[in-house]
PDB file of C-alpha atoms and ligand atoms in Angstrom:
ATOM      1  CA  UNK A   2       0.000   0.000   0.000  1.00 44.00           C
ATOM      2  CA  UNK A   3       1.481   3.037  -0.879  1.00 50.00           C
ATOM      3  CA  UNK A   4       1.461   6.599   1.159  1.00 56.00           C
ATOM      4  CA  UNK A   5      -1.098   9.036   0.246  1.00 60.00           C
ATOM      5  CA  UNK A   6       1.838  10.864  -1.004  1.00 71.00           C
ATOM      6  CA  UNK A   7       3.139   8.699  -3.348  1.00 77.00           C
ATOM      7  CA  UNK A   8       0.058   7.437  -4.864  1.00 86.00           C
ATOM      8  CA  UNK A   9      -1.069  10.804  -6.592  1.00 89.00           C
ATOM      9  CA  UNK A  10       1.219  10.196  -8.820  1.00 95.00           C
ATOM     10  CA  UNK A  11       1.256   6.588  -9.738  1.00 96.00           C
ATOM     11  CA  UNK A  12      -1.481   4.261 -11.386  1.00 96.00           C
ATOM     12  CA  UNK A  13      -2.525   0.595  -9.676  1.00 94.00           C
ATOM     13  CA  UNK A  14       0.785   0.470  -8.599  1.00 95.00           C
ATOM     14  CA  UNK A  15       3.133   1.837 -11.319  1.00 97.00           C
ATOM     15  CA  UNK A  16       4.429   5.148 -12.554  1.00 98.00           C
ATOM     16  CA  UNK A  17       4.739   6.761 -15.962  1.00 98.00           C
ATOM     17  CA  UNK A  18       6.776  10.348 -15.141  1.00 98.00           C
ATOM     18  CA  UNK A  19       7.350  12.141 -18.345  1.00 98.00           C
ATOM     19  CA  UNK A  20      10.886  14.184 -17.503  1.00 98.00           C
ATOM     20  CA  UNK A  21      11.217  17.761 -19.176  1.00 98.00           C
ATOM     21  CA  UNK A  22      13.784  19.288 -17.131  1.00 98.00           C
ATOM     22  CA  UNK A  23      16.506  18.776 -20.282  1.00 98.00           C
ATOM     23  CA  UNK A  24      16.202  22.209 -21.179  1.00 98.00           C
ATOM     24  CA  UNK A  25      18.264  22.912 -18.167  1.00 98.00           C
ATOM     25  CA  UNK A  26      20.240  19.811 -17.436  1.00 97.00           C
ATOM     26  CA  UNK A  27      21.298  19.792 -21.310  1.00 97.00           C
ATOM     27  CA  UNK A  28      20.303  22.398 -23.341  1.00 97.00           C
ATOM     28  CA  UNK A  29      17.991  23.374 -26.440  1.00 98.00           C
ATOM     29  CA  UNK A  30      20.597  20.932 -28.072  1.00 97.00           C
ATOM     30  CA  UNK A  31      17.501  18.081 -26.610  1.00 97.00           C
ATOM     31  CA  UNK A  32      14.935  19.625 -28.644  1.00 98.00           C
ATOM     32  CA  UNK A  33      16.682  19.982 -32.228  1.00 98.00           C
ATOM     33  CA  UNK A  34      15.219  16.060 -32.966  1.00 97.00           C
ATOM     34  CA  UNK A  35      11.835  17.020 -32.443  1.00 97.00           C
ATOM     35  CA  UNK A  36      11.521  21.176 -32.671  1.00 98.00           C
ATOM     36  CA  UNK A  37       8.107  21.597 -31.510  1.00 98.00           C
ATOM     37  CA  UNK A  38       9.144  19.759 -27.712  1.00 98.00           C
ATOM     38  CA  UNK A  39      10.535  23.459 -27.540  1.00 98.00           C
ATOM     39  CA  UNK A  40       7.613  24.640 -26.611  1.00 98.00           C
ATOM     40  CA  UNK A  41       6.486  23.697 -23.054  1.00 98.00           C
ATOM     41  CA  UNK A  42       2.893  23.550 -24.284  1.00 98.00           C
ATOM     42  CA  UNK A  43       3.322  20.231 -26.434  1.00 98.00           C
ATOM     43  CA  UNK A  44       4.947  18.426 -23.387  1.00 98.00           C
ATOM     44  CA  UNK A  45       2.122  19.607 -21.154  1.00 98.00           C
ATOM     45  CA  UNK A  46      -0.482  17.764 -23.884  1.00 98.00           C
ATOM     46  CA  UNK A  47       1.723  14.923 -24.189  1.00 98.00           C
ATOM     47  CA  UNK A  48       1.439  14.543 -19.933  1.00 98.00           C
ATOM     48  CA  UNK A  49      -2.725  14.178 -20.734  1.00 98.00           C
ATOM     49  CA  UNK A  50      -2.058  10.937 -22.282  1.00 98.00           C
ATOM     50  CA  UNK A  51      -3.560   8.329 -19.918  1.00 97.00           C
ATOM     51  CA  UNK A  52      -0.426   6.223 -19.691  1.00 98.00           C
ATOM     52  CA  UNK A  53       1.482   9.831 -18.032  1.00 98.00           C
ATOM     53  CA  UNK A  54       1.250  10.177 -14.580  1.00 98.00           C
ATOM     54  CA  UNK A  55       3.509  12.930 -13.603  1.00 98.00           C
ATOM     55  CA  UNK A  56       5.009  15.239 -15.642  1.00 98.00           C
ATOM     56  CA  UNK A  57       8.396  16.440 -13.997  1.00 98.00           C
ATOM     57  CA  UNK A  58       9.645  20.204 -14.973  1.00 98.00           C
ATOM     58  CA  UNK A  59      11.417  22.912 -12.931  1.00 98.00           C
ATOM     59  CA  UNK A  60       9.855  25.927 -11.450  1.00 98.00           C
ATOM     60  CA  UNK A  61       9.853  28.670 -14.140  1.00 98.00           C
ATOM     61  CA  UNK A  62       7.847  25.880 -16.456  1.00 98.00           C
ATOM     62  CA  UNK A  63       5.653  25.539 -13.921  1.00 98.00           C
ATOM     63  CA  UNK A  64       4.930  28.389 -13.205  1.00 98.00           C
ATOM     64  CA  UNK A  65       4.191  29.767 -16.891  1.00 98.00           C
ATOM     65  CA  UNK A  66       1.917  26.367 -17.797  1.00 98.00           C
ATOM     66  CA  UNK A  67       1.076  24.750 -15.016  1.00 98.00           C
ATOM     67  CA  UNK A  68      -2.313  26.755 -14.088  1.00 98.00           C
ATOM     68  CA  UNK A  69      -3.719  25.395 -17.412  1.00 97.00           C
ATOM     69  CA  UNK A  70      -3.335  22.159 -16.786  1.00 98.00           C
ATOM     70  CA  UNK A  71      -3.787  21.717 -13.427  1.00 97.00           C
ATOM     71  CA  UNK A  72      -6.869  19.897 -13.707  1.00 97.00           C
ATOM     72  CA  UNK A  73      -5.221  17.373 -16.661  1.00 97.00           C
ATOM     73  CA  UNK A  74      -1.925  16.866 -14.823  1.00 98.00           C
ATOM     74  CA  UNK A  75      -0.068  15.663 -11.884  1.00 98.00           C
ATOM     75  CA  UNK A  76       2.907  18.136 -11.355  1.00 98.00           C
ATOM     76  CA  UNK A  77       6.599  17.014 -10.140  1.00 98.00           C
ATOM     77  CA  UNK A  78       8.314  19.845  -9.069  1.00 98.00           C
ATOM     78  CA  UNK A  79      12.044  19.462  -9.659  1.00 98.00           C
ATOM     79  CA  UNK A  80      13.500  21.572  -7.231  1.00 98.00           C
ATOM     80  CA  UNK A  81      17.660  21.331  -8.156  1.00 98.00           C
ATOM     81  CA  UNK A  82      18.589  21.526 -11.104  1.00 98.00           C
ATOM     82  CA  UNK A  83      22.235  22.149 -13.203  1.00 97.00           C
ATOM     83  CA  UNK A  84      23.292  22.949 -16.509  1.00 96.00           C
ATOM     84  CA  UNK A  85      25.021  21.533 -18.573  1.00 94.00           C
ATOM     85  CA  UNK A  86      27.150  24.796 -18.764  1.00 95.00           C
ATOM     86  CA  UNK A  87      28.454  24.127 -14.990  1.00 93.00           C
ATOM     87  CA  UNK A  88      32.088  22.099 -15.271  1.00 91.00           C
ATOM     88  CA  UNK A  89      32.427  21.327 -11.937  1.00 92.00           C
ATOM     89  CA  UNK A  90      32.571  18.469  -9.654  1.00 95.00           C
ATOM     90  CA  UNK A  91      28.706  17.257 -10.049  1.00 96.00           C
ATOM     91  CA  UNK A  92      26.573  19.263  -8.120  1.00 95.00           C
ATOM     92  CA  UNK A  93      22.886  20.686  -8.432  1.00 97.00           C
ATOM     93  CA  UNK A  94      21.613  23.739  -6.865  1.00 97.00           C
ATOM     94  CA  UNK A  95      18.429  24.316  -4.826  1.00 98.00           C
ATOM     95  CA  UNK A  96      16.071  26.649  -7.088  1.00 98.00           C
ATOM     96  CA  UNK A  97      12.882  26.212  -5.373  1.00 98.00           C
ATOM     97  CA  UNK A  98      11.491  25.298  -1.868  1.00 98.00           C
ATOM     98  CA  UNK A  99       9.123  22.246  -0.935  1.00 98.00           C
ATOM     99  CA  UNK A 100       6.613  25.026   0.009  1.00 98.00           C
ATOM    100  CA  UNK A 101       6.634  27.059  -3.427  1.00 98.00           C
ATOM    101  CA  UNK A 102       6.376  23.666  -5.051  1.00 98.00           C
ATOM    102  CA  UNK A 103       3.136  22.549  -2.593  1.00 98.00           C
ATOM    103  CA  UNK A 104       1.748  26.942  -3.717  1.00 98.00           C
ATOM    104  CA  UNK A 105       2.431  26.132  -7.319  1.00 98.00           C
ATOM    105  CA  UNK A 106      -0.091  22.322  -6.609  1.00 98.00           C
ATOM    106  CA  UNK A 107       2.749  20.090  -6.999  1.00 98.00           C
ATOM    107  CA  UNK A 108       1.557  16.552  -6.211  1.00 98.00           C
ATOM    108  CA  UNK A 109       5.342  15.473  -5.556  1.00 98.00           C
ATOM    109  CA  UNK A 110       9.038  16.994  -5.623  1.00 98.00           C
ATOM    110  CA  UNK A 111      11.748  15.766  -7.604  1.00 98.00           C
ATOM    111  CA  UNK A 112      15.416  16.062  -6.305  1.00 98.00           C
ATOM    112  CA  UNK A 113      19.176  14.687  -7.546  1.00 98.00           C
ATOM    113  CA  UNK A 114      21.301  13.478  -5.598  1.00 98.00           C
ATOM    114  CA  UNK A 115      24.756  13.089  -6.725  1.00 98.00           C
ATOM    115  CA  UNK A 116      26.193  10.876  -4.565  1.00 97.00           C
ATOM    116  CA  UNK A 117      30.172  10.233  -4.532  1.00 96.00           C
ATOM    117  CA  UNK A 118      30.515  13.823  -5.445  1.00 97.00           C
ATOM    118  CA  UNK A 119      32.182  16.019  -3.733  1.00 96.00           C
ATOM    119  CA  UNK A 120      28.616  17.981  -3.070  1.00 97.00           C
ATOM    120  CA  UNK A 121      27.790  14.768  -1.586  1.00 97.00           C
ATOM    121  CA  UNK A 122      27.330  16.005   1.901  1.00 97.00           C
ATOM    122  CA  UNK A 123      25.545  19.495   1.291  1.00 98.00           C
ATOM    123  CA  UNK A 124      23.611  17.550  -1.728  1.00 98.00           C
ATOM    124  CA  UNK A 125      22.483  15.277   0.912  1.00 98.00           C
ATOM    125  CA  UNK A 126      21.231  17.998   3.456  1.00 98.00           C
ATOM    126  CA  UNK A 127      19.567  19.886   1.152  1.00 98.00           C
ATOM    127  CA  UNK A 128      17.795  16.879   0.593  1.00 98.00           C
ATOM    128  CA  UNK A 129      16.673  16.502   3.861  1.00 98.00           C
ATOM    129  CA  UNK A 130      15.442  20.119   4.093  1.00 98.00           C
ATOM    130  CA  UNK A 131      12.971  19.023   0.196  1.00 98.00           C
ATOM    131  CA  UNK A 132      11.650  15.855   2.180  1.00 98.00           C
ATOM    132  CA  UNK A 133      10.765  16.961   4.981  1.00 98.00           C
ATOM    133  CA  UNK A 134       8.864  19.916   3.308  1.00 98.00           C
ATOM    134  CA  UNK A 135       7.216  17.433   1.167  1.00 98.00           C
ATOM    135  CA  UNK A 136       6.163  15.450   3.800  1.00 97.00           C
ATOM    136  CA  UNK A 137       4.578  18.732   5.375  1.00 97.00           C
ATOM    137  CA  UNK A 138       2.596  19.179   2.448  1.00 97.00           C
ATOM    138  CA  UNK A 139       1.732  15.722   1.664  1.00 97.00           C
ATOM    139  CA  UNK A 140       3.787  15.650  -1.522  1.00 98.00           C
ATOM    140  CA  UNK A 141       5.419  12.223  -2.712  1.00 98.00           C
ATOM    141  CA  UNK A 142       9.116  12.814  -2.789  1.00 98.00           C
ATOM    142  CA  UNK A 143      10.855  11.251  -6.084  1.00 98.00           C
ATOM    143  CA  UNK A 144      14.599  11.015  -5.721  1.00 98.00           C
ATOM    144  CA  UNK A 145      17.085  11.637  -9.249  1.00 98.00           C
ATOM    145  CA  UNK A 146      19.916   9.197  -7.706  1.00 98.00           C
ATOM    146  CA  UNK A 147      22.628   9.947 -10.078  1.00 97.00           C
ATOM    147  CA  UNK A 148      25.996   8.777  -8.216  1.00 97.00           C
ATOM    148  CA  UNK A 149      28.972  10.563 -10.310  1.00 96.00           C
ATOM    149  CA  UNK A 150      31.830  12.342  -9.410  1.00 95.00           C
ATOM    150  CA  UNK A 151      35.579  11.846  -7.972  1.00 91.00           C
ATOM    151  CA  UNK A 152      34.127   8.881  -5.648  1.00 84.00           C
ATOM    152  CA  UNK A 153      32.674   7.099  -8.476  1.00 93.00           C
ATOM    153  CA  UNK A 154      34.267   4.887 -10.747  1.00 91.00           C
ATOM    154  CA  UNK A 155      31.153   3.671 -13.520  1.00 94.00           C
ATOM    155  CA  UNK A 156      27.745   5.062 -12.765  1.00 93.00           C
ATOM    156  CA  UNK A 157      25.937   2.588 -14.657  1.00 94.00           C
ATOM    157  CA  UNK A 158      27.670  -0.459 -12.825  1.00 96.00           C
ATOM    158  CA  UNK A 159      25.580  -3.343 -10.675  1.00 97.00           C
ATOM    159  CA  UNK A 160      26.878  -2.369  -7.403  1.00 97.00           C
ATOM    160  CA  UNK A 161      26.743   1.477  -8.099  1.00 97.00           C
ATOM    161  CA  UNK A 162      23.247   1.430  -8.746  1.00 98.00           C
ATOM    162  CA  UNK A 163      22.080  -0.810  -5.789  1.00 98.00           C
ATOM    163  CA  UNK A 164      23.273   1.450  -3.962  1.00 98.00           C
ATOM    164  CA  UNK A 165      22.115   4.628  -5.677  1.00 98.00           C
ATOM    165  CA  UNK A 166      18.649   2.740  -5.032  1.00 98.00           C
ATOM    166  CA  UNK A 167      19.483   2.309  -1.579  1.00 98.00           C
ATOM    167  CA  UNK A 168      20.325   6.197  -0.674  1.00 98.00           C
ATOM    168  CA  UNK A 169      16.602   6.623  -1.896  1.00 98.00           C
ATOM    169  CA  UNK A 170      15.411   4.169   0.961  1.00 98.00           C
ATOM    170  CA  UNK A 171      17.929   5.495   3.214  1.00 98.00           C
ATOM    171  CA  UNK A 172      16.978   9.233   2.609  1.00 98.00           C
ATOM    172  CA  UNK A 173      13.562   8.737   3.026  1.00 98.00           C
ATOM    173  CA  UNK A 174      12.377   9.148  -0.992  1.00 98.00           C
ATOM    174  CA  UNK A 175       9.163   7.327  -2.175  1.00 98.00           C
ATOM    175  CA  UNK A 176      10.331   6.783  -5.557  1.00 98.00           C
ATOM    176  CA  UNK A 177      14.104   6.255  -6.441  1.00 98.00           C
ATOM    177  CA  UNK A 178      15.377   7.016 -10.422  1.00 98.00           C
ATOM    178  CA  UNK A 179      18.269   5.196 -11.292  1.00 97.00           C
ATOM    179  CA  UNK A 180      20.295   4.241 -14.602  1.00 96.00           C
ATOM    180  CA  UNK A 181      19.638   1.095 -15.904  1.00 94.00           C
ATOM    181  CA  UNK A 182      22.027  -1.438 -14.603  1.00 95.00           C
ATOM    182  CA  UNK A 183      22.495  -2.909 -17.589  1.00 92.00           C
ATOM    183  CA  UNK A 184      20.292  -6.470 -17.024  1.00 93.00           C
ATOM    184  CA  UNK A 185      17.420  -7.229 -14.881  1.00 95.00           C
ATOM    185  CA  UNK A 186      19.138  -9.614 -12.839  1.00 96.00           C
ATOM    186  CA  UNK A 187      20.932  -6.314 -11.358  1.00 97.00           C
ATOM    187  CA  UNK A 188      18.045  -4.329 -11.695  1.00 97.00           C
ATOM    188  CA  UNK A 189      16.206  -6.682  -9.322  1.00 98.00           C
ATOM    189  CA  UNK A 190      18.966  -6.318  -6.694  1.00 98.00           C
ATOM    190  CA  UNK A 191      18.379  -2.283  -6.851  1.00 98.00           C
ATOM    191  CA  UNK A 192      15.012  -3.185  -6.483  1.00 98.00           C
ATOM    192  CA  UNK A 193      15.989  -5.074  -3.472  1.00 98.00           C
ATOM    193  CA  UNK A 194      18.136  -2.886  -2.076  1.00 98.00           C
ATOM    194  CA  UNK A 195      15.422   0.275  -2.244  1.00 98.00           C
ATOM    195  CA  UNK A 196      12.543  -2.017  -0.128  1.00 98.00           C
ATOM    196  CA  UNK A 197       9.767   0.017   0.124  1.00 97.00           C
ATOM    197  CA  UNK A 198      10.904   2.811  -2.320  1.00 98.00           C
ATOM    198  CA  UNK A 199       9.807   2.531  -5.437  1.00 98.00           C
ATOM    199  CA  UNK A 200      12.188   2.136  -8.129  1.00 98.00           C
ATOM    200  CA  UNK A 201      11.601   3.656 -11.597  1.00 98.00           C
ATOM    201  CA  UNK A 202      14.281   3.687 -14.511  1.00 97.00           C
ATOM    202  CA  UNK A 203      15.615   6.421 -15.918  1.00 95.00           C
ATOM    203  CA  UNK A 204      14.895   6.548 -19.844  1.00 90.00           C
ATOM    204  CA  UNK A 205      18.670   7.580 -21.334  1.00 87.00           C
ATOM    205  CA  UNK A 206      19.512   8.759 -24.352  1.00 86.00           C
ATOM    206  CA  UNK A 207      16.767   8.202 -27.169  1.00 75.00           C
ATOM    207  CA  UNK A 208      17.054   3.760 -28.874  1.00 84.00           C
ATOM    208  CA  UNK A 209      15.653   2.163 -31.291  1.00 92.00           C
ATOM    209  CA  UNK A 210      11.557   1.050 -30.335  1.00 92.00           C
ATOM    210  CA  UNK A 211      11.760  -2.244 -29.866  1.00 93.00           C
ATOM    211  CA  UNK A 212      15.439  -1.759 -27.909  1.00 92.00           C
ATOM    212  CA  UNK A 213      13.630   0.377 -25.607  1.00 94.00           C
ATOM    213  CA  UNK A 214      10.266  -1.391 -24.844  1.00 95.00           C
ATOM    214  CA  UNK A 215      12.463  -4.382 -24.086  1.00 94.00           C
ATOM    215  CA  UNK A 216      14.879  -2.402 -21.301  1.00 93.00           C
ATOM    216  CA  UNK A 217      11.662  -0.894 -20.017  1.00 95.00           C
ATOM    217  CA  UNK A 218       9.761  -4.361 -19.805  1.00 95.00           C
ATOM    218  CA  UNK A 219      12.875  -6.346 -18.697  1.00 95.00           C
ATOM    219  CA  UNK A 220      13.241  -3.638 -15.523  1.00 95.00           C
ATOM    220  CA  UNK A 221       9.269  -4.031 -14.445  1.00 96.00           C
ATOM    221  CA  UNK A 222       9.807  -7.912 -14.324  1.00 95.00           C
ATOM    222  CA  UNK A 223      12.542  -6.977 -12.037  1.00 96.00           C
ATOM    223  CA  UNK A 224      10.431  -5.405  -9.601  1.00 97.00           C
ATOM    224  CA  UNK A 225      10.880  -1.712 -11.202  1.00 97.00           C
ATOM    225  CA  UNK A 226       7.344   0.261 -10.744  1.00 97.00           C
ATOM    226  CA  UNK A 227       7.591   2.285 -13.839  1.00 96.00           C
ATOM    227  CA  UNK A 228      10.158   4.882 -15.524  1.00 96.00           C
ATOM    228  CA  UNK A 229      10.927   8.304 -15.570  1.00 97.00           C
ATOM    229  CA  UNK A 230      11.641   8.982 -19.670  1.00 97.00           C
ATOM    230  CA  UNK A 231      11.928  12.296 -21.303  1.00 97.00           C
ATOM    231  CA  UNK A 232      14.392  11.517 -24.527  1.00 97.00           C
ATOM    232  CA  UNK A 233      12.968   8.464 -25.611  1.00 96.00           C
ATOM    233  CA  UNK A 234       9.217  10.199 -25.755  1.00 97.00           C
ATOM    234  CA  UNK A 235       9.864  13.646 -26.845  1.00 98.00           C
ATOM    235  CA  UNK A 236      12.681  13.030 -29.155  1.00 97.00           C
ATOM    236  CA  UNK A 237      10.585  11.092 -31.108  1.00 96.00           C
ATOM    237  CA  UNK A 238       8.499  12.001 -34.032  1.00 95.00           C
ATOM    238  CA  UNK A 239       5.079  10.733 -32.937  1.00 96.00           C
ATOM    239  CA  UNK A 240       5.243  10.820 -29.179  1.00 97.00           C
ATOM    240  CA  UNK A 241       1.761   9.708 -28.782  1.00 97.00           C
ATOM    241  CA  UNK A 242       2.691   6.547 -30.312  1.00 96.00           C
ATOM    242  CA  UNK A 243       5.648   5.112 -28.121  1.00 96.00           C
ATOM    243  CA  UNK A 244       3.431   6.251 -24.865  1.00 97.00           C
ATOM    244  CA  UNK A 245       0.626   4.034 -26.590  1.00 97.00           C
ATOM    245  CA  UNK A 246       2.776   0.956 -26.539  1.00 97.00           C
ATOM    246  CA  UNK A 247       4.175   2.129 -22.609  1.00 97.00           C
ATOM    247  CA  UNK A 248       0.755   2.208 -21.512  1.00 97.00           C
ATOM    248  CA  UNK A 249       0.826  -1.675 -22.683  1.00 97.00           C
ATOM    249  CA  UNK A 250       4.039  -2.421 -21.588  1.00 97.00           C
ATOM    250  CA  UNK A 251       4.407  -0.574 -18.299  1.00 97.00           C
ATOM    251  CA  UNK A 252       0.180  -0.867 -16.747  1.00 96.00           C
ATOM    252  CA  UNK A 253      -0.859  -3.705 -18.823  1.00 94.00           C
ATOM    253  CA  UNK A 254       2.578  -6.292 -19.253  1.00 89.00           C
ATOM    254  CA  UNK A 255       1.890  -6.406 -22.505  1.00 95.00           C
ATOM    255  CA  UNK A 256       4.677  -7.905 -24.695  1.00 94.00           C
ATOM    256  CA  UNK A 257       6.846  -5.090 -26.118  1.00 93.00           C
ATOM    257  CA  UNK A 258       6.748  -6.699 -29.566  1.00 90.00           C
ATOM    258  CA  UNK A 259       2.525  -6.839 -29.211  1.00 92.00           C
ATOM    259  CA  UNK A 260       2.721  -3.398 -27.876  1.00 92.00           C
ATOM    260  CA  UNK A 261       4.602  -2.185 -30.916  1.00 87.00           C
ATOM    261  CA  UNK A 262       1.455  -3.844 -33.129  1.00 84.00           C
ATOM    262  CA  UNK A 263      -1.462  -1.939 -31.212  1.00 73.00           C
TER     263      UNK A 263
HETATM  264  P1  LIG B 580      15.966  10.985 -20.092  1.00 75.00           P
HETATM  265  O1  LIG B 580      14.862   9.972 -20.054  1.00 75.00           O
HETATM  266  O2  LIG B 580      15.880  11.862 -21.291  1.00 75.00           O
HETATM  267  O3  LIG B 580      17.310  10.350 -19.892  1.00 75.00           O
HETATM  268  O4  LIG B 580      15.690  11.958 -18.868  1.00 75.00           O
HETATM  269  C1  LIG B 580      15.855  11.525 -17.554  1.00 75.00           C
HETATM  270  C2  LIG B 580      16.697  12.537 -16.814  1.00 75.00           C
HETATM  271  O5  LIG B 580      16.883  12.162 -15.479  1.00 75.00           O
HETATM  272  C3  LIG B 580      16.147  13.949 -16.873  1.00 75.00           C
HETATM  273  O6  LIG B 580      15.213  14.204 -15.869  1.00 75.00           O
HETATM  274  C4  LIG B 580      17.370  14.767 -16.774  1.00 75.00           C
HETATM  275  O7  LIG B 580      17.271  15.968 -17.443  1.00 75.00           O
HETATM  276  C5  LIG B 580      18.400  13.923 -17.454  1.00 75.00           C
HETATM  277  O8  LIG B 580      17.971  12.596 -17.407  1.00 75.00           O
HETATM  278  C6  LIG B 580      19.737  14.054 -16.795  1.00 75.00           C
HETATM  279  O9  LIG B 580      20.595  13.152 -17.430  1.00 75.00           O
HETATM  280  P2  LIG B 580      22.143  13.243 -17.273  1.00 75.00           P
HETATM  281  O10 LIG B 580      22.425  14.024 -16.017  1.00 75.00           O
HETATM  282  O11 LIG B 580      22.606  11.828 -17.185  1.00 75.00           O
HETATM  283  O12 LIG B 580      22.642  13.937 -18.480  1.00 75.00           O
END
């Protein structure tokens, strides 16, 4: 049973977020496949596809869109964010508070954690400061566990990401993103690892359909709730299409080569 919290923004169980935060963390360079995901509008009509259930944008998006689609969409707040201008050691500043999230009707807050960097430790308290606000306001707490840095060797490895599933648990997030380990045997140890924390994968850069589907099927038979994809939606030329076959893949565990045919 999940917490109030976390259930506004998941579906029997699982959890479709659709990330647009890339316009920060990378750069118009994320929109030149698929010009119109420029606009903010077409990713807030793309979140009012039944398989979405969270769309997960900073505070200045927010803020410009959100009142028209308040009654259409569940809103993750991301409240850190870098770009990719910054060359530093990995590290994400604070650009909005729990509370301004809970004023702007956030139903959750979304926050990275960079653990092994050398932010680690202010990362980490700044964290604490977002969940406990969230829990104030009754917002589900979604945790972008991203370990990089001096401390860390391969953020994509087995071990790495167990325990990049395990700070979620540890720090008191409902839902944990993480890279894909790279096979569902590992994935089902981060699973593990996070207990009551929900894992959801992180959707990379944009694959081939089939490629994808797969990856995202493999992770829910390892215990995964859902994913939190931006590139390999938006990127695309007909959106609507690929979150047609999620909806099959991720609520209904339909095959991703039947999902493909629907
Ligand atoms: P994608 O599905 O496009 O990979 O987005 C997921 C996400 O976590 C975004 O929310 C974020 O902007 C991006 O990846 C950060 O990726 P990275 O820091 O690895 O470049």
């Amino acid at each position: 049973m999940l917490p109030h919290a976390a259930d506004e923004i998941s579906r029997d169980g699982k959890s479709l977020i659709l990330a647009y935060d890339h316009g920060l963390e990378h750069g118009p360079v994320d929109f030149e496949p698929n010009p119109a995901t420029a606009d903010p509008e077409r990713l807030f009509e793309l979140a009012t596809h039944e398989a979405v259930t969270a769309l997960a944008v900073q505070k200045g998006i927010a803020e410009a869109y959100y009142p028209e689609y308040e009654d259409d969409v569940n809103l993750l707040l991301k409240l850190n964010g870098t770009s990719n201008l910054w060359m530093g050691e990995p590290d994400s500043p604070v650009n909005c508070s729990a509370e301004y999230a809970a004023g702007l009707g956030a139903d959750a807050v979304g926050f990275t954690l960079y653990g092994g960097s050398n932010h680690e430790v202010e990362m980490a308290e700044e964290f604490r400061e977002a969940q406990e606000g969230a829990r104030e306001h009754d917002m589900g707490v979604v945790m972008w566990s991203y370990p990089r840095g001096q401390g860390v060797k391969n953020d994509t490895s087995p071990d790495t990401i167990s325990y990049a599933a395990r700070l979620g648990l540890e720090l008191g997030a409902d839902f944990v993103k993480v890279k894909y380990p790279g096979s569902a045997e590992a994935m089902g140890e981060a699973v593990r690892m996070a207990g009551p924390t929900q894992v959801v994968m992180s959707g990379g850069t944009m694959r081939d359909d089939k490629a994808f589907l797969r990856n995202v099927a493999d992770a829910i038979d390892a215990g995964a709730t859902g994913l939190a994809v931006g590139r390999n939606v938006f990127q695309r030329d007909d959106p609507e299409r690929i979150l047609d076959a999620l909806e099959a893949v991720v609520f209904q565990e339909v095959d991703p080569a039947e999902a493909l045919a629907i």
